[in-house]
Amino acid sequence: ESQSQLTSITELTDVSPGDWAYDALRELVEDYKCIVGYPDRTFRGNRPTSRYEFAAGLRACLDRIQELIAAGGVVTEEDLERLRALIQEFDAELAVLGTRVDNLDARVAFLEDHQFSTTTKLKGEVIFAIADAFGDTVAVASPNTPTEDLDVNTIFADRVRLNFETSFTGRDKLRTRLQARNISQFNSNVTGTNMTRLSFDGDNDNDVEIAELWYRFPIGDKIKVQIDATSGELQDTLFDVVNPVFRSSGSGAISRFGRFSPLYRVGGGGGGAIAFKLSEFAELTGAYFADDANNPNDDFGLFNGNYAAMGQLTLKPTDNITVAATYANSYYRGGDINVTGSTGSGFARRPFDSGAATSANSYGVEANIKFGKLSIGGWVGYQNAILEEANVAIDGVVVPRGTDREIWNWAANIGIVDVGSKGSKLGFIFGMPPRARGSELPTGARRDGDTSYHIEGLYRYKLSKNIAITPGLLVILNPEHNDNNDTIFVGTIRTVFSF
């Protein structure tokens, strides 16, 4: 039980002036203030005590008297004689007690430095979203002319994420994410193009699934490692995508393309990443992921199916400037091609056709600079897609293995934080979604003839610590890089509850 320091003998409810030890206690309490009582203001003087307990009390009084002498206080010769006699009588116990206290201090210091109790924290995010797409016609690939009316109904949908984050040492993290959602994708099946997709879309009929399962830990002070068992994504590992204002699907851009460079979407699944801190301003990061790492069949598995290997050098010469250079090599087996992560045109996603195995070398430069509350950033991405099958017929022409195709994308953005309230943000994004152009294919074959432009504006208002609402508008000019297509508008109101 914790005890409290006394200033007067009258504070002890179980000690009265008639007790034989009353005067002795009064001197110890009022003159030397080296006696404490229990929280209920009792002394419990009839309890037996050991010699060690008495020695502890004696040492407390001795320390107090030394403080009084040092401060010029008055201590009687009679009291000093009593103390000398007691010290001589309990000399052995005081010595042992001092050793025990020193040992205890050392053990407590060691435990404070090394002890860590395994803990699991729950972090949750719930999204309620209203969204709709507007325009005259459903987009078609270049150089076709659209004929189908765009008729999209307003949707109201949700996404729920529960993150269980466990640490075993205080420096590591095991994350298990449970997710349920029913947010329809405004993709090529709805608007005719993936350029209109929302950043937070995805539909599994609100069934609960394991959306993330990874373990992150340090090796020394300069190396970090992350292992993803399933559903890993390059942008969620150790890479800095260099787009701090817009990268989050819950609090950043409202569009899929606007979050970060499509290069970070070239692959995912099971795998891992490692980051080396080269200096105070430079970091080298690498990762390898396989789409079907758990599948032992032919053309699947960790090393024999779809994969992505990425490396990035990130430089931060100051706290306000970040620049990165990124390279990725990826492979997609026939029938499962998605070179650009569903962010650009259909030709950019599948440069040759859906049934032809394809590889890609991807190169990117990303940058961001901050001026107080103002953030300016952007990226440029180039991909060289290569046909990995022989004698593939494309638009009636047979092309050989090794035929290549160039894909470009770029974006620039401006973000202003703490606008209207702390935690709020205003953002604008302008760019060109992935576009398939230069190629060894026959003239016009699977080639984007024109240029689409992505225009996005949003305002995230922080209603409270746990609630934020984001109205936003996305405009796609010349969807599918085809100026025969009409402009498509996507509006949304994203409300996020976090806890």
Short mmCIF file of C-alpha atoms in Angstrom, two decimals, residues 218-226 238-239 273-287 312-314:
data_model
loop_
_atom_site.label_atom_id
_atom_site.label_comp_id
_atom_site.label_asym_id
_atom_site.label_seq_id
_atom_site.Cartn_x
_atom_site.Cartn_y
_atom_site.Cartn_z
CA PRO A 218 14.53 -3.38 -38.02
CA ILE A 219 17.99 -4.88 -38.37
CA GLY A 220 20.25 -2.56 -36.48
CA ASP A 221 19.72 1.16 -36.88
CA LYS A 222 19.92 1.43 -40.68
CA ILE A 223 17.94 -1.49 -42.13
CA LYS A 224 14.19 -2.14 -42.14
CA VAL A 225 12.49 -5.26 -43.48
CA GLN A 226 8.84 -5.98 -44.26
CA LEU A 238 8.73 0.62 -47.28
CA PHE A 239 8.64 2.80 -50.39
CA ALA A 273 10.78 -5.27 -49.04
CA ILE A 274 13.99 -4.00 -47.50
CA ALA A 275 15.18 -0.42 -46.95
CA PHE A 276 18.77 0.69 -46.34
CA LYS A 277 19.44 4.07 -44.77
CA LEU A 278 22.53 5.18 -46.69
CA SER A 279 22.83 8.52 -44.89
CA GLU A 280 20.74 11.12 -43.16
CA PHE A 281 19.28 12.19 -46.51
CA ALA A 282 19.44 9.05 -48.70
CA GLU A 283 17.64 5.72 -48.60
CA LEU A 284 17.72 2.73 -50.96
CA THR A 285 14.64 0.50 -51.05
CA GLY A 286 14.02 -2.77 -52.85
CA ALA A 287 11.10 -5.21 -53.05
CA GLN A 312 14.12 3.10 -55.51
CA LEU A 313 16.64 5.70 -54.40
CA THR A 314 15.03 8.39 -52.27
#
